[in-house]
Amino acid sequence: MKVTMAHGSGGESTSKLIESVFAKHFHNEILDRLEDSAVVDGSSKIAVTTDSFVVTPIIFPGGDIGRLSVCGTVNDLLMSSSTPKYLTCGCILEEGLDLDVLDKIIESMAQTANEAGVKIITGDTKVIENKGGEPGLIINTSGVGFIRKDVEVPGPFNLKGGDKIIISGNLGDHHATILGARMGISNNICSDAAPLVEMVSKLLDNGIKVHAMRDVTRGGLGTVLNEFASSSKCQINLYEEALPVSDAVKDFCGILGLDVMYMGNEGKMVLSVAAEDADRAVSLIRSSKYGENATIIGDVVKVNDDDDIKGVILNTKIGGKRTIGLMYGEGLPRIC
Amino acid sequence: MKVTMAHGSGGESTSKLIESVFAKHFHNEILDRLEDSAVVDGSSKIAVTTDSFVVTPIIFPGGDIGRLSVCGTVNDLLMSSSTPKYLTCGCILEEGLDLDVLDKIIESMAQTANEAGVKIITGDTKVIENKGGEPGLIINTSGVGFIRKDVEVPGPFNLKGGDKIIISGNLGDHHATILGARMGISNNICSDAAPLVEMVSKLLDNGIKVHAMRDVTRGGLGTVLNEFASSSKCQINLYEEALPVSDAVKDFCGILGLDVMYMGNEGKMVLSVAAEDADRAVSLIRSSKYGENATIIGDVVKVNDDDDIKGVILNTKIGGKRTIGLMYGEGLPRIC
């Protein structure tokens, strides 16, 4: 069976679609009320975020748009040192989408939400015409997290001189997966789409002084670190040798001339951590799910005058220095 | 200037677009931080909602997709008897969209948010290819409201025998506007897209016993009242003569054979109110912005046995009775 325009009418067909797909998989005591607004317990400080997912293809090695849509929003909430609690699910379906495919994607969302410990509490479904190509879907997830009272909220403006820069694992996997899938190349690479709940909890529970953290998505590590450097008026020195990249991704980048500094991940984060806590932070991340390749990749030098800001400098394997600027241009469209 | 795929890259072009359009219009102390998650004050009970807007055309008489996207989500929050506080803005832009058009729509969102007393605190922008036709955009707004502690949350399951059914104004305006615009007919009808903050506040501040309230959108009055009737196991008697419809909409419906019972509005709500409060409720709504045509349109009869459920019955002008079932089929696609 296929999605029809009638599924977006707001009438009987919409109700049936919601019951047979969304309510079936998302089932919880809040969502089951199927009200336009979900009423839930709050907290004195909350984090709110939103993200729309337009990735193509919608199913790819290591994940699908459903898993991605939960991971992206959960990770955004985690990065503000909040505990992710609630997600919304706004689906825009293209006419002709196979209902079995939709079912699989919504099931994947439900499983990922379960893994991340969040509840999907309300949703909305619209249908638009398919103007060409394989019918797809777009998912918006917005999220609410409760701010942890025991930790200071870090931010990109909060890097300190002497901090160590830590990455939670290998770079480039999601990007290489999507590009490979779109080119029809079987490159044996899987998306790293993952919720980073465990590693963030461990870091904060153990009092690691995290000065900034950010998930590495669209725009890649280069984009995040540039924002860190300019917001905190500091220079970040990276060591190319230390950057963790799998052999498969390295080979793929080599063939296509891709720069791993600007490739997106969906289950990685980069942190700026007080030097004295850095080794312990790496250990804590490595002992967490999805963190086995965590490592220190650079350090922070504070500068006092605007003129001294050098941004992000990559110390290359052959002893050179390369400035890592902001990504310019298209990157890979519809990577997330 | 037009939207390009590079505007969705997450790199420099995305930053420039966000600064020159979104941050300019939405400007407030929370959004200005431009973090992926906004950290804000919460409350012990919150309402959370999400809605994606896919209306075409994106600008129409009486409003645009921006105004609609704020009204829809604000009204959903109001219907759960919460005070709307925060909105997110997730934009999916089609390549080639004129930046002046985008600017106009985002300005309209900002103005409507201001009117409704909510802050847009975080957002996300993606760009997708335009596969044909005029390039458009899709907006998801998710919202957080604080549950009022002084009132009971009503729901569609809460109708009581003897209740009066009240509509806050004329039916069908938004639907007739969109259909007219799409057919290229100038029908002198304007969309009613409006935030219903004032009328809901007045009702609740004055202790009106509201047993259920719902905004009338996709699927129209018939769809909402069917849900009321089946959730509360009651019969709703409507009086055709009492239904407020403007002459222009009546004429438009007459020509095209449209049934106003299933036409969507975007600035109207229907309530089930204790009989003794009904006249006062109508007065309060009439004294509010967008409520000048509020009126009682029917009443509620409680039934005891499942077999007795009659759903929604329309008592016609010529003395007949007509069952108003659930809308079946497509309705008007992309009305909101």
XYZ file of C-alpha atoms in Angstrom:
672
model
C 0.000 0.000 0.000
C 1.168 3.519 -0.788
C 0.748 6.904 0.834
C -2.013 8.910 -0.866
C -2.924 12.590 -0.624
C -5.956 11.461 1.422
C -3.561 10.368 4.194
C -2.827 14.066 4.702
C -6.434 15.244 4.784
C -6.865 15.320 8.547
C -9.893 13.032 8.183
C -10.491 9.294 8.400
C -7.479 8.220 6.289
C -5.142 10.324 8.417
C -6.537 8.763 11.597
C -6.047 5.268 10.199
C -2.458 6.013 9.159
C -1.646 7.430 12.574
C -3.128 4.441 14.359
C -1.635 1.766 12.127
C 1.893 3.164 11.939
C 2.750 5.968 14.362
C 0.674 5.054 17.410
C 1.613 1.379 17.002
C 5.352 2.002 17.226
C 5.510 5.106 19.426
C 2.917 3.794 21.901
C 3.335 5.342 25.358
C 0.844 6.705 27.910
C 1.315 10.305 26.738
C 1.234 9.809 22.972
C -1.672 7.386 23.219
C -3.973 10.308 24.078
C -3.394 11.560 20.513
C -4.054 15.169 21.487
C -2.618 17.994 19.373
C -0.545 19.037 22.380
C 1.005 16.604 24.831
C 0.910 17.642 28.477
C 3.929 16.431 30.422
C 5.976 17.132 33.538
C 8.394 20.007 33.095
C 11.429 21.335 34.912
C 12.596 24.748 36.109
C 15.102 25.031 33.256
C 14.571 23.298 29.933
C 16.476 22.998 26.674
C 14.462 23.164 23.450
C 15.739 22.223 20.007
C 14.487 21.458 16.513
C 15.938 19.703 13.497
C 14.512 18.709 10.140
C 15.919 15.669 8.340
C 15.961 15.548 4.553
C 18.595 12.852 4.012
C 18.540 10.808 0.822
C 18.486 7.885 0.483
C 16.065 7.448 3.377
C 17.508 4.024 4.234
C 21.303 3.554 4.154
C 23.971 1.241 5.619
C 23.937 1.611 9.413
C 20.665 3.472 9.702
C 17.779 5.344 8.164
C 16.140 8.765 8.345
C 14.154 7.618 11.388
C 17.194 6.698 13.478
C 18.949 9.859 12.282
C 16.040 12.086 13.266
C 16.121 10.825 16.849
C 19.927 10.866 17.200
C 20.307 14.385 15.809
C 17.828 15.956 18.191
C 18.825 13.888 21.231
C 22.460 14.831 20.653
C 21.614 18.532 20.318
C 19.880 18.368 23.698
C 22.809 16.519 25.267
C 25.236 19.157 24.026
C 23.475 21.794 26.136
C 24.071 19.496 29.146
C 20.399 18.701 29.420
C 18.877 15.287 29.895
C 16.777 14.570 26.774
C 13.175 13.819 27.741
C 10.606 14.364 25.015
C 10.581 14.375 21.234
C 7.957 15.435 18.734
C 7.671 13.806 15.315
C 6.564 15.872 12.322
C 6.445 13.774 9.152
C 6.058 15.143 5.656
C 5.355 12.199 3.384
C 5.592 12.212 -0.385
C 2.597 10.741 -2.180
C 3.409 7.199 -3.329
C 5.736 6.329 -0.436
C 5.423 2.637 0.362
C 3.666 2.142 3.700
C 5.974 -0.774 4.517
C 8.960 1.533 4.138
C 7.290 4.119 6.355
C 6.535 1.433 8.916
C 10.174 0.366 8.992
C 11.386 3.940 9.462
C 8.909 4.720 12.225
C 9.839 1.461 13.966
C 13.477 2.515 13.763
C 12.604 5.905 15.303
C 10.817 4.145 18.139
C 13.748 1.805 18.791
C 16.249 4.656 18.764
C 14.078 6.743 21.098
C 13.916 3.758 23.407
C 17.683 3.369 23.301
C 18.139 7.074 24.067
C 15.610 7.040 26.904
C 13.292 9.647 25.363
C 9.581 9.545 24.722
C 7.967 10.615 21.466
C 4.953 12.434 22.843
C 3.192 14.128 19.959
C 3.316 14.311 16.185
C 1.914 15.664 12.966
C 1.625 14.171 9.487
C 1.352 15.978 6.176
C 1.391 14.624 2.627
C 2.835 16.473 -0.386
C 2.921 15.569 -4.064
C 5.888 13.627 -5.386
C 7.261 15.734 -8.223
C 9.720 13.118 -9.462
C 12.039 10.331 -8.395
C 11.554 7.790 -5.627
C 8.920 9.075 -3.151
C 10.592 10.035 0.118
C 9.828 11.672 3.400
C 11.085 14.482 5.598
C 11.047 14.220 9.376
C 11.209 17.076 11.849
C 11.994 16.186 15.421
C 11.885 18.830 18.094
C 13.045 18.014 21.575
C 12.779 19.078 25.181
C 15.456 18.263 27.746
C 15.734 19.067 31.420
C 18.810 21.125 32.300
C 21.008 19.331 34.812
C 21.207 21.400 37.966
C 24.589 19.956 38.965
C 26.626 21.142 35.998
C 27.401 24.454 34.367
C 26.099 24.774 30.824
C 29.137 24.919 28.577
C 29.187 26.775 25.295
C 31.402 27.548 22.302
C 32.407 30.826 24.025
C 33.774 28.986 27.028
C 37.038 27.427 25.811
C 40.026 28.074 28.105
C 43.680 28.279 27.202
C 45.326 24.912 27.808
C 42.134 22.927 27.207
C 42.421 19.660 25.332
C 40.203 19.004 22.318
C 38.707 15.504 22.376
C 36.800 13.713 19.639
C 34.542 10.822 20.655
C 35.406 8.574 17.695
C 36.125 8.161 13.988
C 35.396 10.995 11.607
C 33.508 10.957 8.333
C 31.523 7.707 8.518
C 28.040 9.093 7.989
C 29.144 11.376 5.175
C 31.020 8.605 3.359
C 28.032 6.276 3.764
C 25.529 8.719 2.243
C 27.838 9.731 -0.570
C 28.675 6.094 -1.334
C 25.000 5.111 -1.335
C 24.111 7.983 -3.618
C 26.909 7.117 -6.045
C 25.945 3.433 -5.977
C 29.352 2.500 -4.553
C 29.562 -0.275 -1.982
C 32.341 1.079 0.233
C 31.821 -1.123 3.334
C 31.245 1.952 5.468
C 28.280 2.292 7.835
C 26.704 5.467 9.183
C 27.665 6.206 12.772
C 24.206 7.616 13.609
C 23.940 7.100 17.369
C 22.566 8.757 20.498
C 25.417 9.877 22.757
C 23.489 9.681 26.018
C 25.805 7.273 27.830
C 29.085 9.089 27.208
C 27.693 12.528 28.054
C 26.095 11.223 31.252
C 29.351 9.607 32.333
C 31.364 12.773 31.708
C 28.986 14.999 33.633
C 28.279 12.491 36.409
C 32.014 12.234 37.004
C 32.545 15.970 37.233
C 34.672 16.354 34.110
C 35.165 20.078 33.472
C 33.671 20.255 29.972
C 34.052 23.814 28.686
C 32.330 23.225 25.363
C 30.820 20.290 23.550
C 29.140 19.968 20.219
C 28.054 17.100 18.042
C 29.866 16.933 14.703
C 27.225 17.026 11.956
C 26.719 19.056 8.746
C 29.878 21.039 8.066
C 32.072 18.608 9.950
C 34.728 19.073 12.622
C 36.237 22.072 10.809
C 32.994 24.043 11.079
C 32.470 23.285 14.790
C 36.045 24.127 15.765
C 35.959 27.379 13.816
C 32.903 28.390 15.795
C 34.655 27.400 19.033
C 37.761 29.414 18.108
C 35.935 32.566 17.038
C 33.394 32.523 19.905
C 36.138 31.996 22.517
C 38.814 34.118 20.809
C 41.399 31.412 20.827
C 43.518 29.321 18.547
C 42.949 25.581 18.250
C 45.905 23.431 17.277
C 44.986 20.077 15.800
C 47.335 17.175 15.142
C 46.561 15.370 11.905
C 48.183 12.161 13.128
C 45.792 12.055 16.067
C 42.573 12.373 14.033
C 40.789 9.017 14.166
C 39.602 7.925 10.715
C 38.873 4.323 9.709
C 40.911 2.803 6.879
C 37.781 2.399 4.781
C 36.889 6.097 5.109
C 40.544 7.075 4.495
C 40.553 5.068 1.250
C 37.198 6.488 0.173
C 38.395 10.051 0.855
C 41.617 9.366 -1.030
C 39.822 8.188 -4.154
C 37.346 11.084 -4.208
C 39.618 13.795 -2.836
C 37.374 14.441 0.186
C 38.577 16.372 3.229
C 37.590 14.607 6.432
C 37.648 17.949 8.284
C 34.380 18.929 6.595
C 32.611 15.574 6.498
C 29.535 15.124 8.645
C 29.029 12.538 11.349
C 25.835 11.747 13.215
C 27.147 10.012 16.314
C 30.266 11.922 17.255
C 30.993 14.864 19.489
C 33.938 17.140 20.020
C 34.759 18.587 23.443
C 37.038 21.175 24.943
C 38.031 19.893 28.362
C 40.302 21.213 31.138
C 43.766 19.686 30.585
C 43.846 17.951 33.975
C 40.597 16.105 33.150
C 41.420 15.164 29.575
C 42.780 11.644 30.036
C 39.983 10.727 32.417
C 37.452 12.125 29.945
C 38.862 9.974 27.138
C 38.666 6.878 29.371
C 35.069 7.609 30.304
C 34.057 8.063 26.673
C 35.935 4.928 25.605
C 34.061 2.895 28.217
C 30.738 4.135 26.785
C 28.710 2.813 23.883
C 29.864 4.387 20.582
C 33.004 5.860 22.226
C 35.647 3.190 21.716
C 37.847 5.362 19.476
C 37.752 8.553 21.549
C 41.020 10.442 21.643
C 42.699 13.802 22.205
C 43.207 15.576 18.886
C 44.417 19.035 19.814
C 44.746 21.858 22.302
C 43.602 25.402 22.881
C 45.789 28.500 23.010
C 44.147 31.610 24.385
C 44.900 34.835 22.528
C 44.382 38.309 23.960
C 44.017 40.524 20.967
C 41.614 40.136 18.049
C 44.550 40.405 15.664
C 46.145 37.335 17.159
C 43.239 35.031 16.454
C 44.529 32.274 14.245
C 41.400 30.119 14.225
C 42.017 26.443 13.659
C 45.477 25.212 12.653
C 46.095 21.654 11.532
C 49.616 20.406 12.168
C 50.075 17.986 9.315
C 51.813 14.619 9.368
C 54.675 15.966 7.287
C 55.366 18.830 9.697
C 53.457 21.590 7.940
C 50.684 23.841 9.196
C 47.354 24.332 7.445
C 44.617 26.787 8.376
C 41.220 25.115 8.596
C 38.698 27.784 7.570
C 34.923 27.695 7.489
C 33.494 25.328 4.931
C 32.468 27.265 1.854
C 30.052 25.989 -0.771
C 27.620 23.141 -0.847
C 29.182 20.379 1.203
C 27.147 17.256 0.519
C 23.491 18.240 0.058
C 20.849 16.389 2.079
C 23.349 14.545 4.264
C 20.989 14.767 7.256
C 19.016 36.598 -4.767
C 17.828 33.027 -4.663
C 18.234 30.167 -2.206
C 20.995 27.777 -3.316
C 21.908 24.279 -2.129
C 24.939 25.904 -0.429
C 22.543 27.681 1.962
C 21.798 24.239 3.394
C 25.405 23.118 3.770
C 25.821 24.018 7.424
C 28.843 26.120 6.490
C 29.447 29.786 5.749
C 26.449 30.296 3.426
C 24.100 28.812 6.019
C 25.482 31.152 8.689
C 24.999 34.158 6.434
C 21.412 33.167 5.604
C 20.592 32.686 9.278
C 22.063 36.050 10.236
C 20.592 38.043 7.366
C 17.049 36.644 7.538
C 16.184 34.557 10.601
C 18.244 36.231 13.325
C 17.324 39.679 11.969
C 13.584 39.138 12.334
C 13.406 36.720 15.260
C 15.999 38.627 17.316
C 15.581 38.041 21.067
C 18.043 37.383 23.875
C 17.592 33.592 23.691
C 17.677 33.087 19.926
C 20.595 35.505 19.553
C 22.883 32.901 21.139
C 22.324 30.765 18.021
C 22.976 27.528 19.896
C 21.526 24.258 18.576
C 19.444 24.038 21.750
C 17.894 27.036 23.484
C 17.978 26.964 27.271
C 14.953 28.642 28.817
C 12.893 28.773 32.005
C 10.481 25.880 32.331
C 7.444 25.078 34.428
C 6.267 22.093 36.455
C 3.762 21.069 33.760
C 4.305 21.886 30.114
C 2.421 21.328 26.865
C 4.439 20.336 23.813
C 3.181 20.353 20.241
C 4.447 20.180 16.663
C 3.000 21.091 13.289
C 4.440 21.172 9.789
C 3.032 23.641 7.274
C 3.013 22.768 3.585
C 0.376 25.231 2.351
C 0.427 26.375 -1.271
C 0.495 29.111 -2.342
C 2.904 30.291 0.354
C 1.458 33.822 0.277
C -2.327 34.239 0.059
C -4.993 36.845 0.865
C -4.984 37.484 4.618
C -1.703 35.772 5.401
C 1.175 33.558 4.410
C 2.817 30.302 5.479
C 4.790 32.198 8.140
C 1.743 33.626 9.900
C -0.008 30.270 9.547
C 2.906 28.377 11.103
C 2.803 30.521 14.231
C -1.003 30.573 14.555
C -1.373 26.810 14.131
C 1.087 25.917 16.846
C 0.082 28.701 19.242
C -3.557 27.640 18.913
C -2.706 23.982 19.555
C -0.983 25.017 22.787
C -3.918 27.199 23.810
C -6.336 24.312 23.279
C -4.587 22.326 26.019
C -5.202 25.326 28.315
C -1.521 26.176 28.382
C -0.004 29.614 27.963
C 2.102 29.491 24.769
C 5.701 30.476 25.523
C 8.290 29.250 23.047
C 8.321 28.254 19.388
C 10.963 26.578 17.268
C 11.261 27.257 13.541
C 12.380 24.474 11.208
C 12.524 25.689 7.591
C 12.903 23.457 4.568
C 13.612 25.713 1.612
C 13.391 24.721 -2.032
C 16.374 25.691 -4.125
C 15.599 28.797 -6.155
C 13.250 30.398 -3.598
C 13.578 34.155 -3.773
C 15.317 35.511 -0.680
C 13.004 38.530 -0.655
C 10.020 36.199 -0.438
C 11.685 34.273 2.389
C 12.427 37.537 4.170
C 8.792 38.597 3.927
C 7.577 35.268 5.306
C 10.027 35.224 8.194
C 9.107 38.819 9.030
C 5.462 37.744 9.084
C 6.327 34.866 11.462
C 8.106 37.303 13.752
C 5.179 39.752 13.753
C 2.669 36.988 14.469
C 4.835 35.569 17.263
C 4.993 39.052 18.725
C 1.214 39.408 18.503
C 0.760 36.028 20.200
C 3.275 36.792 22.953
C 5.597 33.878 22.149
C 9.325 33.825 21.510
C 10.950 31.933 18.646
C 13.959 30.554 20.464
C 15.738 28.151 18.117
C 15.609 26.989 14.531
C 17.010 24.855 11.768
C 17.329 25.388 8.027
C 17.605 22.789 5.295
C 17.570 23.171 1.524
C 16.144 20.612 -0.909
C 16.084 20.531 -4.692
C 13.116 22.056 -6.486
C 11.756 19.292 -8.675
C 9.321 21.507 -10.569
C 6.980 24.481 -10.286
C 7.463 27.632 -8.268
C 10.078 27.040 -5.518
C 8.381 26.949 -2.121
C 9.141 26.224 1.481
C 7.875 24.083 4.325
C 7.893 25.326 7.910
C 7.734 23.203 11.037
C 6.936 24.989 14.239
C 7.037 23.126 17.515
C 5.871 24.815 20.659
C 6.110 24.727 24.423
C 3.429 26.178 26.686
C 3.122 26.359 30.443
C 0.067 24.601 31.815
C -2.152 26.981 33.755
C -2.376 25.787 37.330
C -5.749 27.411 37.925
C -7.799 25.509 35.357
C -8.586 21.897 34.641
C -7.254 20.654 31.297
C -10.291 19.910 29.162
C -10.331 17.263 26.476
C -12.543 15.766 23.779
C -13.575 13.040 26.265
C -14.943 15.596 28.693
C -18.196 16.789 27.095
C -21.185 16.780 29.466
C -24.850 16.331 28.635
C -26.494 19.746 28.353
C -23.278 21.517 27.244
C -23.565 24.182 24.604
C -21.344 24.038 21.531
C -19.828 27.426 20.684
C -17.895 28.444 17.591
C -15.647 31.505 17.833
C -16.479 32.883 14.382
C -17.196 32.337 10.695
C -16.451 28.962 9.131
C -14.546 28.155 5.976
C -12.571 31.361 5.306
C -9.080 29.873 5.178
C -10.183 26.933 3.046
C -12.041 29.149 0.558
C -9.051 31.496 0.374
C -6.554 28.760 -0.460
C -8.847 27.049 -2.925
C -9.669 30.345 -4.604
C -6.006 31.319 -4.853
C -5.100 27.945 -6.303
C -7.882 28.151 -8.886
C -6.912 31.708 -9.763
C -10.332 32.989 -8.651
C -10.557 36.349 -6.886
C -13.341 35.607 -4.408
C -12.816 38.531 -2.002
C -12.265 36.116 0.870
C -9.314 36.408 3.270
C -7.748 33.698 5.383
C -8.729 33.892 9.042
C -5.271 32.761 10.241
C -5.014 34.236 13.736
C -3.661 33.446 17.189
C -6.531 32.950 19.648
C -4.620 34.006 22.750
C -6.924 36.785 23.878
C -10.207 34.876 23.718
C -8.823 31.777 25.433
C -7.252 33.850 28.194
C -10.499 35.706 28.808
C -12.514 32.484 29.013
C -10.154 30.827 31.462
C -9.450 33.976 33.503
C -13.180 34.374 34.008
C -13.727 30.830 35.179
C -15.849 29.649 32.252
C -16.347 25.880 32.604
C -14.835 24.808 29.284
C -15.208 21.023 28.949
C -13.458 20.730 25.585
C -11.939 23.111 23.102
C -10.257 22.556 19.795
C -9.146 24.758 16.950
C -10.940 24.048 13.669
C -8.278 23.230 11.064
C -7.766 20.437 8.502
C -10.922 18.327 8.342
C -13.129 21.189 9.520
C -15.803 21.437 12.192
C -17.315 18.066 11.232
C -14.080 16.238 12.026
C -13.568 17.935 15.404
C -17.133 17.386 16.552
C -17.062 13.724 15.516
C -14.020 13.254 17.716
C -15.776 15.065 20.560
C -18.873 12.865 20.171
C -17.060 9.556 19.966
C -14.543 10.334 22.744
C -17.273 11.511 25.110
C -19.944 9.044 23.988
C -22.544 11.650 23.290
C -24.640 13.102 20.537
C -24.065 16.619 19.297
C -27.020 18.453 17.787
C -26.083 21.303 15.505
C -28.418 23.925 14.096
C -27.643 24.829 10.507
C -29.259 28.247 10.859
C -26.874 29.103 13.670
C -23.639 28.280 11.796
C -21.844 31.553 11.058
C -20.650 31.722 7.452
C -19.903 34.924 5.557
C -21.928 35.662 2.433
C -18.781 35.502 0.304
C -17.912 32.013 1.590
C -21.539 30.908 1.230
C -21.543 32.013 -2.414
C -18.190 30.350 -3.083
C -19.412 27.091 -1.517
C -22.611 27.265 -3.510
C -20.797 27.583 -6.824
C -18.346 24.764 -6.123
C -20.619 22.499 -4.086
C -18.389 22.670 -1.002
C -19.617 21.599 2.432
C -18.640 24.141 5.069
C -18.703 21.387 7.716
C -15.414 20.009 6.355
C -13.665 23.219 5.408
C -10.584 24.213 7.376
C -10.092 27.418 9.292
C -6.903 28.671 10.924
C -8.216 31.137 13.454
C -11.348 29.553 14.850
C -12.091 27.292 17.761
C -15.052 25.230 18.856
C -15.879 24.708 22.522
C -18.163 22.605 24.633
C -19.186 24.739 27.600
C -21.471 24.183 30.594
C -24.929 25.524 29.673
C -25.032 28.067 32.490
C -21.773 29.632 31.233
C -22.572 29.617 27.532
C -23.935 33.147 27.071
C -21.140 34.639 29.142
C -18.580 32.644 27.109
C -19.989 33.998 23.852
C -19.810 37.571 25.205
C -16.209 37.111 26.310
C -15.182 35.731 22.920
C -17.053 38.485 21.072
C -15.190 41.108 23.074
C -11.864 39.528 22.016
C -9.821 40.077 18.876
C -10.962 37.690 16.092
C -14.099 36.672 18.064
C -16.746 39.143 16.879
C -18.948 36.472 15.258
C -18.865 33.913 18.073
C -22.134 32.128 18.653
C -23.818 29.016 20.062
C -24.324 26.449 17.324
C -25.547 23.342 19.100
C -25.882 21.273 22.239
C -24.749 17.989 23.716
C -26.940 15.033 24.636
C -25.316 12.381 26.787
C -26.061 8.760 25.819
C -25.570 5.799 28.117
C -25.222 2.896 25.820
C -22.771 2.495 22.918
C -25.682 1.620 20.664
C -27.275 4.962 21.295
C -24.340 6.993 20.011
C -25.631 9.101 17.180
C -22.512 11.171 16.588
C -23.109 14.590 15.087
C -26.555 15.516 13.778
C -27.185 18.661 11.773
C -30.713 20.041 12.054
C -31.140 21.638 8.658
C -32.885 24.897 7.833
C -35.740 23.060 6.164
C -36.428 20.926 9.223
C -34.522 17.799 8.240
C -31.744 15.949 10.062
C -28.427 15.013 8.515
C -25.689 12.898 10.069
C -22.286 14.573 9.865
C -19.771 11.713 9.572
C -15.997 11.775 9.502
C -14.534 13.395 6.423
C -13.497 10.741 3.959
C -11.056 11.291 1.106
C -8.630 14.021 0.301
C -10.185 17.219 1.535
C -8.165 20.048 0.090
C -4.506 18.997 -0.078
C -1.876 21.321 1.384
C -4.387 23.647 3.008
C -2.047 24.215 5.973
